[in-house]
PDB file of C-alpha atoms in Angstrom:
ATOM      1  CA  MET X   1      15.746  40.258  17.279  1.00  0.00           C
ATOM      2  CA  LYS X   2      14.557  43.784  18.032  1.00  0.00           C
ATOM      3  CA  ASN X   3      16.904  45.778  20.247  1.00  0.00           C
ATOM      4  CA  ASN X   4      14.973  46.285  23.487  1.00  0.00           C
ATOM      5  CA  THR X   5      11.806  47.251  21.599  1.00  0.00           C
ATOM      6  CA  MET X   6       8.793  46.877  23.877  1.00  0.00           C
ATOM      7  CA  ILE X   7       5.026  46.724  23.566  1.00  0.00           C
ATOM      8  CA  SER X   8       2.924  48.977  25.777  1.00  0.00           C
ATOM      9  CA  SER X   9       2.509  48.064  29.436  1.00  0.00           C
ATOM     10  CA  ASP X  10      -1.285  47.995  29.011  1.00  0.00           C
ATOM     11  CA  LEU X  11      -1.062  45.505  26.135  1.00  0.00           C
ATOM     12  CA  LEU X  12       1.408  43.363  28.094  1.00  0.00           C
ATOM     13  CA  LYS X  13      -0.922  43.241  31.093  1.00  0.00           C
ATOM     14  CA  GLU X  14      -3.862  42.321  28.847  1.00  0.00           C
ATOM     15  CA  LEU X  15      -1.899  39.487  27.201  1.00  0.00           C
ATOM     16  CA  GLN X  16      -0.684  38.152  30.559  1.00  0.00           C
ATOM     17  CA  THR X  17      -4.270  38.098  31.843  1.00  0.00           C
ATOM     18  CA  THR X  18      -5.485  36.369  28.683  1.00  0.00           C
ATOM     19  CA  TYR X  19      -2.819  33.683  29.033  1.00  0.00           C
ATOM     20  CA  LYS X  20      -4.080  32.776  32.502  1.00  0.00           C
ATOM     21  CA  HIS X  21      -7.465  31.886  30.988  1.00  0.00           C
ATOM     22  CA  PHE X  22      -6.183  30.406  27.749  1.00  0.00           C
ATOM     23  CA  PRO X  23      -7.105  26.665  27.471  1.00  0.00           C
ATOM     24  CA  LYS X  24      -4.067  24.653  28.535  1.00  0.00           C
ATOM     25  CA  ARG X  25      -2.891  21.336  27.143  1.00  0.00           C
ATOM     26  CA  THR X  26      -0.528  18.925  28.797  1.00  0.00           C
ATOM     27  CA  ASN X  27       2.629  18.234  26.809  1.00  0.00           C
ATOM     28  CA  THR X  28       4.786  15.482  28.273  1.00  0.00           C
ATOM     29  CA  LEU X  29       8.323  14.485  27.369  1.00  0.00           C
ATOM     30  CA  LYS X  30       7.215  10.912  26.690  1.00  0.00           C
ATOM     31  CA  ASN X  31       5.522  12.228  23.525  1.00  0.00           C
ATOM     32  CA  GLU X  32       8.648  13.992  22.252  1.00  0.00           C
ATOM     33  CA  THR X  33       9.084  13.259  18.561  1.00  0.00           C
ATOM     34  CA  GLN X  34      12.292  12.675  16.637  1.00  0.00           C
ATOM     35  CA  PHE X  35      11.893  16.205  15.309  1.00  0.00           C
ATOM     36  CA  ASP X  36      11.520  17.666  18.809  1.00  0.00           C
ATOM     37  CA  SER X  37      14.500  15.806  20.265  1.00  0.00           C
ATOM     38  CA  GLY X  38      16.668  16.514  17.218  1.00  0.00           C
ATOM     39  CA  LEU X  39      15.915  20.217  17.288  1.00  0.00           C
ATOM     40  CA  LYS X  40      16.538  20.355  21.021  1.00  0.00           C
ATOM     41  CA  GLU X  41      19.900  18.627  20.561  1.00  0.00           C
ATOM     42  CA  LEU X  42      20.919  20.893  17.694  1.00  0.00           C
ATOM     43  CA  THR X  43      19.960  24.123  19.447  1.00  0.00           C
ATOM     44  CA  THR X  44      21.645  23.017  22.659  1.00  0.00           C
ATOM     45  CA  SER X  45      24.848  22.208  20.782  1.00  0.00           C
ATOM     46  CA  TYR X  46      24.964  25.042  18.260  1.00  0.00           C
ATOM     47  CA  GLY X  47      22.353  27.625  19.174  1.00  0.00           C
ATOM     48  CA  ARG X  48      23.140  31.036  20.588  1.00  0.00           C
ATOM     49  CA  ASP X  49      21.677  31.938  23.996  1.00  0.00           C
ATOM     50  CA  PHE X  50      19.817  35.132  24.686  1.00  0.00           C
ATOM     51  CA  SER X  51      16.959  36.344  26.854  1.00  0.00           C
ATOM     52  CA  LEU X  52      13.909  38.598  26.662  1.00  0.00           C
ATOM     53  CA  LYS X  53      12.153  40.683  29.273  1.00  0.00           C
ATOM     54  CA  PRO X  54       8.360  40.750  29.653  1.00  0.00           C
ATOM     55  CA  GLY X  55       6.958  42.924  26.883  1.00  0.00           C
ATOM     56  CA  GLU X  56      10.076  42.736  24.710  1.00  0.00           C
ATOM     57  CA  ILE X  57       9.550  42.080  20.987  1.00  0.00           C
ATOM     58  CA  LEU X  58      11.424  39.131  19.466  1.00  0.00           C
ATOM     59  CA  PHE X  59      10.473  40.033  15.895  1.00  0.00           C
ATOM     60  CA  GLU X  60       7.665  41.831  14.085  1.00  0.00           C
ATOM     61  CA  GLN X  61       5.403  40.833  11.239  1.00  0.00           C
ATOM     62  CA  GLY X  62       7.107  41.828   7.974  1.00  0.00           C
ATOM     63  CA  ASP X  63      10.678  41.544   9.323  1.00  0.00           C
ATOM     64  CA  ALA X  64      13.228  39.595   7.295  1.00  0.00           C
ATOM     65  CA  ALA X  65      13.523  35.958   8.391  1.00  0.00           C
ATOM     66  CA  ASP X  66      17.021  35.375   9.729  1.00  0.00           C
ATOM     67  CA  GLY X  67      16.617  32.310  11.929  1.00  0.00           C
ATOM     68  CA  LEU X  68      14.398  30.203  14.163  1.00  0.00           C
ATOM     69  CA  TYR X  69      14.094  30.178  17.927  1.00  0.00           C
ATOM     70  CA  TRP X  70      13.723  27.356  20.446  1.00  0.00           C
ATOM     71  CA  ILE X  71      12.209  28.324  23.805  1.00  0.00           C
ATOM     72  CA  LYS X  72      14.161  27.057  26.825  1.00  0.00           C
ATOM     73  CA  GLU X  73      12.061  28.851  29.442  1.00  0.00           C
ATOM     74  CA  GLY X  74       9.156  31.263  29.548  1.00  0.00           C
ATOM     75  CA  ILE X  75       6.119  32.218  27.469  1.00  0.00           C
ATOM     76  CA  LEU X  76       5.917  33.960  24.086  1.00  0.00           C
ATOM     77  CA  VAL X  77       2.766  35.255  22.415  1.00  0.00           C
ATOM     78  CA  VAL X  78       2.198  35.206  18.640  1.00  0.00           C
ATOM     79  CA  LEU X  79       0.314  38.244  17.321  1.00  0.00           C
ATOM     80  CA  ASP X  80      -1.110  39.384  13.993  1.00  0.00           C
ATOM     81  CA  GLY X  81      -1.387  42.960  12.746  1.00  0.00           C
ATOM     82  CA  ASP X  82      -0.464  46.316  14.250  1.00  0.00           C
ATOM     83  CA  LEU X  83       1.118  45.878  17.684  1.00  0.00           C
ATOM     84  CA  LYS X  84      -0.853  48.846  18.973  1.00  0.00           C
ATOM     85  CA  LYS X  85      -4.000  46.760  18.587  1.00  0.00           C
ATOM     86  CA  PRO X  86      -2.989  43.225  17.530  1.00  0.00           C
ATOM     87  CA  ARG X  87      -5.013  40.051  17.145  1.00  0.00           C
ATOM     88  CA  LEU X  88      -3.956  37.106  19.285  1.00  0.00           C
ATOM     89  CA  LEU X  89      -3.012  33.937  17.400  1.00  0.00           C
ATOM     90  CA  THR X  90      -1.551  31.663  20.068  1.00  0.00           C
ATOM     91  CA  PHE X  91       1.007  31.255  22.851  1.00  0.00           C
ATOM     92  CA  ARG X  92       4.330  29.417  22.795  1.00  0.00           C
ATOM     93  CA  LYS X  93       6.064  27.908  25.831  1.00  0.00           C
ATOM     94  CA  ALA X  94       9.211  25.958  26.750  1.00  0.00           C
ATOM     95  CA  GLY X  95      10.039  23.272  24.191  1.00  0.00           C
ATOM     96  CA  HIS X  96       8.244  25.039  21.332  1.00  0.00           C
ATOM     97  CA  ILE X  97       9.793  26.774  18.328  1.00  0.00           C
ATOM     98  CA  VAL X  98       8.938  30.028  16.560  1.00  0.00           C
ATOM     99  CA  GLY X  99      10.060  31.506  13.270  1.00  0.00           C
ATOM    100  CA  GLU X 100      10.403  28.385  11.127  1.00  0.00           C
ATOM    101  CA  ILE X 101       7.684  29.054   8.533  1.00  0.00           C
ATOM    102  CA  ALA X 102       9.264  32.165   7.054  1.00  0.00           C
ATOM    103  CA  LEU X 103      12.630  30.408   6.880  1.00  0.00           C
ATOM    104  CA  LEU X 104      11.273  27.608   4.728  1.00  0.00           C
ATOM    105  CA  GLU X 105       9.263  29.811   2.432  1.00  0.00           C
ATOM    106  CA  GLU X 106      11.920  32.528   2.111  1.00  0.00           C
ATOM    107  CA  THR X 107       9.332  35.144   3.022  1.00  0.00           C
ATOM    108  CA  GLN X 108       9.012  37.842   5.623  1.00  0.00           C
ATOM    109  CA  ARG X 109       7.845  37.067   9.144  1.00  0.00           C
ATOM    110  CA  THR X 110       4.161  36.170   9.004  1.00  0.00           C
ATOM    111  CA  ALA X 111       3.421  37.263  12.589  1.00  0.00           C
ATOM    112  CA  SER X 112       4.930  39.162  15.507  1.00  0.00           C
ATOM    113  CA  VAL X 113       6.305  37.397  18.588  1.00  0.00           C
ATOM    114  CA  VAL X 114       6.544  39.014  22.024  1.00  0.00           C
ATOM    115  CA  ALA X 115       7.636  37.809  25.474  1.00  0.00           C
ATOM    116  CA  ILE X 116       5.012  37.976  28.228  1.00  0.00           C
ATOM    117  CA  THR X 117       7.368  36.555  30.891  1.00  0.00           C
ATOM    118  CA  GLU X 118      11.121  36.352  31.288  1.00  0.00           C
ATOM    119  CA  VAL X 119      12.180  34.147  28.363  1.00  0.00           C
ATOM    120  CA  GLN X 120      15.346  32.152  27.659  1.00  0.00           C
ATOM    121  CA  LEU X 121      15.883  31.264  23.990  1.00  0.00           C
ATOM    122  CA  LYS X 122      18.225  29.425  21.670  1.00  0.00           C
ATOM    123  CA  TYR X 123      18.726  30.916  18.205  1.00  0.00           C
ATOM    124  CA  LEU X 124      19.601  29.015  15.004  1.00  0.00           C
ATOM    125  CA  ASP X 125      20.480  30.845  11.791  1.00  0.00           C
ATOM    126  CA  LYS X 126      19.400  29.673   8.336  1.00  0.00           C
ATOM    127  CA  GLU X 127      22.534  27.672   7.627  1.00  0.00           C
ATOM    128  CA  LYS X 128      22.324  25.602  10.804  1.00  0.00           C
ATOM    129  CA  PHE X 129      18.585  25.184  10.299  1.00  0.00           C
ATOM    130  CA  GLN X 130      19.102  23.745   6.818  1.00  0.00           C
ATOM    131  CA  GLY X 131      21.654  21.341   8.308  1.00  0.00           C
ATOM    132  CA  LEU X 132      18.837  19.778  10.299  1.00  0.00           C
ATOM    133  CA  LEU X 133      17.357  18.440   7.064  1.00  0.00           C
ATOM    134  CA  SER X 134      20.290  16.077   6.570  1.00  0.00           C
ATOM    135  CA  LEU X 135      20.870  15.412  10.271  1.00  0.00           C
ATOM    136  CA  ILE X 136      17.526  13.669  10.910  1.00  0.00           C
ATOM    137  CA  PRO X 137      16.189  11.178   8.313  1.00  0.00           C
ATOM    138  CA  ASN X 138      12.490  11.734   9.117  1.00  0.00           C
ATOM    139  CA  PHE X 139      12.822  15.464   9.669  1.00  0.00           C
ATOM    140  CA  GLY X 140      10.877  16.435   6.542  1.00  0.00           C
ATOM    141  CA  LEU X 141       7.777  14.473   7.590  1.00  0.00           C
ATOM    142  CA  GLU X 142       7.857  15.789  11.133  1.00  0.00           C
ATOM    143  CA  LEU X 143       8.423  19.323   9.889  1.00  0.00           C
ATOM    144  CA  MET X 144       5.299  19.100   7.725  1.00  0.00           C
ATOM    145  CA  ARG X 145       3.358  18.017  10.820  1.00  0.00           C
ATOM    146  CA  VAL X 146       4.600  21.050  12.741  1.00  0.00           C
ATOM    147  CA  LEU X 147       3.948  23.438   9.864  1.00  0.00           C
ATOM    148  CA  SER X 148       0.441  22.095   9.332  1.00  0.00           C
ATOM    149  CA  ALA X 149      -0.237  22.709  13.015  1.00  0.00           C
ATOM    150  CA  ARG X 150       0.901  26.300  12.541  1.00  0.00           C
ATOM    151  CA  LEU X 151      -1.667  26.735   9.765  1.00  0.00           C
ATOM    152  CA  ARG X 152      -4.387  26.155  12.354  1.00  0.00           C
ATOM    153  CA  GLU X 153      -3.268  29.366  14.026  1.00  0.00           C
ATOM    154  CA  ILE X 154      -3.454  31.701  11.031  1.00  0.00           C
ATOM    155  CA  LYS X 155      -6.917  32.741  12.172  1.00  0.00           C
ATOM    156  CA  PRO X 156      -7.143  34.655  15.468  1.00  0.00           C
ATOM    157  CA  ALA X 157      -7.867  32.478  18.501  1.00  0.00           C
ATOM    158  CA  GLU X 158     -11.551  32.046  19.209  1.00  0.00           C
ATOM    159  CA  TYR X 159     -12.750  33.066  22.674  1.00  0.00           C
ATOM    160  CA  SER X 160     -16.494  32.694  22.179  1.00  0.00           C
ATOM    161  CA  SER X 161     -18.209  30.530  24.752  1.00  0.00           C
ATOM    162  CA  GLY X 162     -19.025  27.930  22.109  1.00  0.00           C
ATOM    163  CA  MET X 163     -15.474  27.024  21.089  1.00  0.00           C
ATOM    164  CA  TYR X 164     -14.386  25.265  24.304  1.00  0.00           C
ATOM    165  CA  ASP X 165     -16.152  22.905  26.659  1.00  0.00           C
ATOM    166  CA  HIS X 166     -16.055  24.716  29.990  1.00  0.00           C
ATOM    167  CA  LEU X 167     -16.187  21.525  32.066  1.00  0.00           C
ATOM    168  CA  THR X 168     -13.334  19.541  30.494  1.00  0.00           C
ATOM    169  CA  SER X 169     -11.344  22.273  28.635  1.00  0.00           C
ATOM    170  CA  ALA X 170     -11.569  20.127  25.498  1.00  0.00           C
ATOM    171  CA  LEU X 171     -12.665  21.819  22.294  1.00  0.00           C
ATOM    172  CA  SER X 172     -16.419  21.853  21.679  1.00  0.00           C
ATOM    173  CA  ARG X 173     -18.644  20.208  19.088  1.00  0.00           C
ATOM    174  CA  GLN X 174     -18.975  23.587  17.389  1.00  0.00           C
ATOM    175  CA  ALA X 175     -15.200  23.797  17.179  1.00  0.00           C
ATOM    176  CA  PHE X 176     -15.063  20.250  15.783  1.00  0.00           C
ATOM    177  CA  ASP X 177     -17.428  21.129  12.938  1.00  0.00           C
ATOM    178  CA  ILE X 178     -15.168  24.046  11.997  1.00  0.00           C
ATOM    179  CA  ARG X 179     -11.829  22.275  12.476  1.00  0.00           C
ATOM    180  CA  LEU X 180     -12.814  19.171  10.519  1.00  0.00           C
ATOM    181  CA  VAL X 181     -13.628  21.237   7.428  1.00  0.00           C
ATOM    182  CA  GLU X 182     -10.342  23.133   7.817  1.00  0.00           C
ATOM    183  CA  GLU X 183      -8.391  19.897   8.286  1.00  0.00           C
ATOM    184  CA  ILE X 184      -9.821  18.442   5.079  1.00  0.00           C
ATOM    185  CA  GLU X 185      -8.917  21.617   3.171  1.00  0.00           C
ATOM    186  CA  ARG X 186      -5.327  21.481   4.456  1.00  0.00           C
ATOM    187  CA  ALA X 187      -5.026  17.763   3.787  1.00  0.00           C
ATOM    188  CA  GLN X 188      -6.142  18.320   0.201  1.00  0.00           C
ATOM    189  CA  LEU X 189      -3.716  21.200  -0.222  1.00  0.00           C
ATOM    190  CA  TYR X 190      -0.670  19.530   1.346  1.00  0.00           C
ATOM    191  CA  ARG X 191      -1.573  15.919   0.503  1.00  0.00           C
ATOM    192  CA  TYR X 192      -1.391  14.327   3.926  1.00  0.00           C
ATOM    193  CA  ASN X 193      -3.766  12.004   5.772  1.00  0.00           C
ATOM    194  CA  PHE X 194      -5.409  12.156   9.171  1.00  0.00           C
ATOM    195  CA  SER X 195      -7.613  10.046  11.430  1.00  0.00           C
ATOM    196  CA  ILE X 196     -10.912  10.673  13.192  1.00  0.00           C
ATOM    197  CA  VAL X 197     -11.509   8.791  16.457  1.00  0.00           C
ATOM    198  CA  PHE X 198     -15.036   8.695  17.893  1.00  0.00           C
ATOM    199  CA  ILE X 199     -14.912   7.804  21.610  1.00  0.00           C
ATOM    200  CA  ASP X 200     -17.850   6.732  23.775  1.00  0.00           C
ATOM    201  CA  LEU X 201     -17.186   6.219  27.492  1.00  0.00           C
ATOM    202  CA  ASP X 202     -18.329   2.796  28.684  1.00  0.00           C
ATOM    203  CA  ASN X 203     -20.920   2.529  31.480  1.00  0.00           C
ATOM    204  CA  PHE X 204     -20.844   6.254  32.197  1.00  0.00           C
ATOM    205  CA  LYS X 205     -24.568   6.327  33.029  1.00  0.00           C
ATOM    206  CA  GLU X 206     -23.938   3.807  35.808  1.00  0.00           C
ATOM    207  CA  ILE X 207     -21.303   6.138  37.296  1.00  0.00           C
ATOM    208  CA  ASN X 208     -23.804   9.007  37.373  1.00  0.00           C
ATOM    209  CA  ASP X 209     -26.527   6.771  38.812  1.00  0.00           C
ATOM    210  CA  SER X 210     -24.281   5.242  41.486  1.00  0.00           C
ATOM    211  CA  TYR X 211     -22.179   8.228  42.572  1.00  0.00           C
ATOM    212  CA  GLY X 212     -24.080  11.293  41.362  1.00  0.00           C
ATOM    213  CA  HIS X 213     -23.555  13.804  38.587  1.00  0.00           C
ATOM    214  CA  GLY X 214     -20.858  15.643  40.547  1.00  0.00           C
ATOM    215  CA  CYS X 215     -18.727  12.519  40.480  1.00  0.00           C
ATOM    216  CA  GLY X 216     -19.605  12.065  36.813  1.00  0.00           C
ATOM    217  CA  ASP X 217     -18.270  15.543  36.093  1.00  0.00           C
ATOM    218  CA  GLU X 218     -15.020  14.694  37.898  1.00  0.00           C
ATOM    219  CA  VAL X 219     -14.668  11.596  35.726  1.00  0.00           C
ATOM    220  CA  LEU X 220     -15.187  13.612  32.527  1.00  0.00           C
ATOM    221  CA  ILE X 221     -12.595  16.188  33.596  1.00  0.00           C
ATOM    222  CA  ALA X 222     -10.067  13.495  34.544  1.00  0.00           C
ATOM    223  CA  PHE X 223     -10.709  11.580  31.316  1.00  0.00           C
ATOM    224  CA  ALA X 224     -10.068  14.619  29.110  1.00  0.00           C
ATOM    225  CA  LYS X 225      -6.932  15.485  31.063  1.00  0.00           C
ATOM    226  CA  ARG X 226      -5.544  11.963  30.792  1.00  0.00           C
ATOM    227  CA  ILE X 227      -6.293  11.676  27.077  1.00  0.00           C
ATOM    228  CA  MET X 228      -4.673  15.041  26.333  1.00  0.00           C
ATOM    229  CA  SER X 229      -1.572  14.048  28.294  1.00  0.00           C
ATOM    230  CA  GLY X 230      -1.097  11.112  25.910  1.00  0.00           C
ATOM    231  CA  LEU X 231      -1.435  13.140  22.709  1.00  0.00           C
ATOM    232  CA  ARG X 232       1.006  15.018  20.520  1.00  0.00           C
ATOM    233  CA  THR X 233       0.728  18.803  20.515  1.00  0.00           C
ATOM    234  CA  THR X 234      -0.830  18.664  17.022  1.00  0.00           C
ATOM    235  CA  ASP X 235      -3.642  16.284  18.034  1.00  0.00           C
ATOM    236  CA  LEU X 236      -7.018  17.734  18.991  1.00  0.00           C
ATOM    237  CA  LEU X 237      -9.606  16.514  21.516  1.00  0.00           C
ATOM    238  CA  PHE X 238     -13.247  17.612  21.270  1.00  0.00           C
ATOM    239  CA  ARG X 239     -16.141  16.936  23.620  1.00  0.00           C
ATOM    240  CA  TYR X 240     -18.857  15.966  21.171  1.00  0.00           C
ATOM    241  CA  GLY X 241     -21.642  15.727  23.732  1.00  0.00           C
ATOM    242  CA  GLY X 242     -22.346  14.044  27.078  1.00  0.00           C
ATOM    243  CA  ASP X 243     -19.881  11.168  27.376  1.00  0.00           C
ATOM    244  CA  GLU X 244     -18.801  11.300  23.716  1.00  0.00           C
ATOM    245  CA  PHE X 245     -15.461  12.690  22.541  1.00  0.00           C
ATOM    246  CA  VAL X 246     -13.733  12.980  19.168  1.00  0.00           C
ATOM    247  CA  LEU X 247     -10.036  13.083  18.286  1.00  0.00           C
ATOM    248  CA  ILE X 248      -8.401  14.462  15.142  1.00  0.00           C
ATOM    249  CA  LEU X 249      -4.979  12.836  14.696  1.00  0.00           C
ATOM    250  CA  GLN X 250      -2.990  14.588  12.003  1.00  0.00           C
ATOM    251  CA  GLY X 251      -0.696  12.564   9.743  1.00  0.00           C
ATOM    252  CA  ILE X 252      -1.906   9.284  11.254  1.00  0.00           C
ATOM    253  CA  ASP X 253      -2.879   6.401   8.959  1.00  0.00           C
ATOM    254  CA  GLU X 254      -4.788   3.172   9.671  1.00  0.00           C
ATOM    255  CA  THR X 255      -1.838   1.262  11.128  1.00  0.00           C
ATOM    256  CA  ARG X 256      -0.450   3.963  13.409  1.00  0.00           C
ATOM    257  CA  GLY X 257      -3.896   5.167  14.448  1.00  0.00           C
ATOM    258  CA  ALA X 258      -5.068   1.801  15.731  1.00  0.00           C
ATOM    259  CA  VAL X 259      -1.890   1.336  17.777  1.00  0.00           C
ATOM    260  CA  LEU X 260      -2.070   4.824  19.279  1.00  0.00           C
ATOM    261  CA  VAL X 261      -5.730   4.594  20.314  1.00  0.00           C
ATOM    262  CA  GLN X 262      -5.325   1.064  21.683  1.00  0.00           C
ATOM    263  CA  LYS X 263      -2.472   2.339  23.870  1.00  0.00           C
ATOM    264  CA  LEU X 264      -4.670   5.169  25.162  1.00  0.00           C
ATOM    265  CA  LEU X 265      -7.342   2.590  26.030  1.00  0.00           C
ATOM    266  CA  ASP X 266      -4.894   0.188  27.691  1.00  0.00           C
ATOM    267  CA  ASP X 267      -3.407   2.997  29.801  1.00  0.00           C
ATOM    268  CA  MET X 268      -6.910   4.113  30.779  1.00  0.00           C
ATOM    269  CA  LYS X 269      -7.807   0.655  32.110  1.00  0.00           C
ATOM    270  CA  VAL X 270      -4.702   0.307  34.292  1.00  0.00           C
ATOM    271  CA  THR X 271      -5.091   3.262  36.663  1.00  0.00           C
ATOM    272  CA  PRO X 272      -8.346   4.499  38.257  1.00  0.00           C
ATOM    273  CA  ILE X 273      -9.592   7.629  36.538  1.00  0.00           C
ATOM    274  CA  ILE X 274     -10.329   9.145  39.969  1.00  0.00           C
ATOM    275  CA  GLU X 275      -9.223   7.949  43.409  1.00  0.00           C
ATOM    276  CA  ASP X 276     -12.172   8.920  45.621  1.00  0.00           C
ATOM    277  CA  PRO X 277     -14.175   6.867  44.956  1.00  0.00           C
ATOM    278  CA  PRO X 278     -11.769   4.656  42.990  1.00  0.00           C
ATOM    279  CA  ILE X 279     -13.314   4.335  39.522  1.00  0.00           C
ATOM    280  CA  THR X 280     -11.684   2.585  36.590  1.00  0.00           C
ATOM    281  CA  LEU X 281     -12.865   3.731  33.195  1.00  0.00           C
ATOM    282  CA  ALA X 282     -12.799   2.226  29.713  1.00  0.00           C
ATOM    283  CA  PHE X 283     -14.094   3.440  26.384  1.00  0.00           C
ATOM    284  CA  SER X 284     -15.213   2.173  23.006  1.00  0.00           C
ATOM    285  CA  ALA X 285     -13.661   3.783  19.939  1.00  0.00           C
ATOM    286  CA  GLY X 286     -14.342   3.803  16.218  1.00  0.00           C
ATOM    287  CA  MET X 287     -11.942   5.239  13.664  1.00  0.00           C
ATOM    288  CA  SER X 288     -12.119   6.652  10.154  1.00  0.00           C
ATOM    289  CA  TYR X 289      -9.384   7.941   7.892  1.00  0.00           C
ATOM    290  CA  TYR X 290      -8.961  10.701   5.372  1.00  0.00           C
ATOM    291  CA  PRO X 291      -8.932  10.090   2.429  1.00  0.00           C
ATOM    292  CA  THR X 292      -9.404   6.283   2.645  1.00  0.00           C
ATOM    293  CA  ASP X 293     -12.909   6.438   4.143  1.00  0.00           C
ATOM    294  CA  GLY X 294     -14.034   9.595   2.388  1.00  0.00           C
ATOM    295  CA  GLU X 295     -13.259  13.241   1.763  1.00  0.00           C
ATOM    296  CA  LEU X 296     -16.394  14.832   3.224  1.00  0.00           C
ATOM    297  CA  PRO X 297     -16.923  15.659   6.928  1.00  0.00           C
ATOM    298  CA  ASN X 298     -20.231  13.793   7.224  1.00  0.00           C
ATOM    299  CA  LYS X 299     -18.820  10.644   5.641  1.00  0.00           C
ATOM    300  CA  LEU X 300     -15.787  10.547   7.940  1.00  0.00           C
ATOM    301  CA  LEU X 301     -17.857  11.080  11.076  1.00  0.00           C
ATOM    302  CA  GLU X 302     -20.541   8.622   9.989  1.00  0.00           C
ATOM    303  CA  THR X 303     -17.924   5.918   9.401  1.00  0.00           C
ATOM    304  CA  ALA X 304     -16.270   6.496  12.780  1.00  0.00           C
ATOM    305  CA  ASP X 305     -19.691   6.466  14.469  1.00  0.00           C
ATOM    306  CA  GLN X 306     -20.616   3.148  12.828  1.00  0.00           C
ATOM    307  CA  ARG X 307     -17.361   1.618  14.030  1.00  0.00           C
ATOM    308  CA  VAL X 308     -17.783   2.793  17.622  1.00  0.00           C
ATOM    309  CA  TYR X 309     -21.266   1.233  17.563  1.00  0.00           C
ATOM    310  CA  HIS X 310     -19.683  -2.027  16.424  1.00  0.00           C
ATOM    311  CA  ALA X 311     -17.078  -1.739  19.202  1.00  0.00           C
ATOM    312  CA  LYS X 312     -19.875  -1.579  21.774  1.00  0.00           C
ATOM    313  CA  LYS X 313     -21.606  -4.585  20.215  1.00  0.00           C
ATOM    314  CA  GLN X 314     -18.355  -6.530  20.573  1.00  0.00           C
ATOM    315  CA  GLY X 315     -18.458  -6.029  24.330  1.00  0.00           C
ATOM    316  CA  ARG X 316     -17.196  -2.476  24.971  1.00  0.00           C
ATOM    317  CA  GLY X 317     -13.622  -1.512  25.778  1.00  0.00           C
ATOM    318  CA  GLN X 318     -12.725  -2.097  22.129  1.00  0.00           C
ATOM    319  CA  VAL X 319     -11.126  -0.142  19.294  1.00  0.00           C
ATOM    320  CA  VAL X 320     -12.597  -0.779  15.843  1.00  0.00           C
ATOM    321  CA  ALA X 321     -10.142   0.679  13.379  1.00  0.00           C
ATOM    322  CA  ASN X 322     -11.405  -0.853  10.123  1.00  0.00           C
ATOM    323  CA  LYS X 323     -14.603  -2.122   8.542  1.00  0.00           C
ATOM    324  CA  PRO X 324     -16.453  -4.405  11.006  1.00  0.00           C
ATOM    325  CA  ASP X 325     -16.173  -7.418   8.717  1.00  0.00           C
ATOM    326  CA  ALA X 326     -12.378  -7.006   8.787  1.00  0.00           C
ATOM    327  CA  ASN X 327     -12.158  -7.435  12.577  1.00  0.00           C
TER     328      ASN X 327
END
């Protein structure tokens, strides 16, 4: 950790303002993985406490990697390049970790990390970090999931109007086209699988016709919020157009994917999506899998689209996770 080294007050103010408008995602404890809970337990038991003030630098790009950090409270920002004029990569908040990539690769820090609020941290050195490998049986798999998520953030965050859907705060169709290509490249490089879920809201036109487009917008916003609250931090939700959404579920195969999406659907049916007027929503979903169903973006999306069409033919409110003749 840098000794009371600070960024400029102007840069701090700019980053704090940016954070207020940065697309937020809900991250609930019910989705805590074995990796998350194990790391939390280890840092709580063995980690060293320290704090940062707003604007204080935790470490800089190019520093030697001496440990990882678990955030107890507060917000950190991850930056690339010269700190006089850096590029924003992402933000980190309570429950997240920073600094683990350089530890594994035995390289220098790949980015700079700075506090934009008061921050409370737990620090683990290399030796204790390596102990986590033997402490948790499935740690290696979960760690790959976390590291692959970090690779998404190597490029500076996109703030163009086309990358996010302004109504629902989900990622946009433009973003999906970019992310799907990147996901395939990473999956080929690191040899993992992922799932595509094409979602079509059932009877959405009737909601617009009966209650008006304002109510329809409220339903779309509430739907995206509820779906995101049931996802892992590495999963991505995109608004594909109108009442169509797409999910990218990293590291999820046919068996796990079907169970996860069916649970999202079951939860959706239980509680009204909005209370005034009380509207209960369901959706039809079709799934495809990399590399089982193909290794090209168009093939994966086409397969998922065919399966969501079959789900609607079956009577809506269905998840088709395999070839139609297998259901």
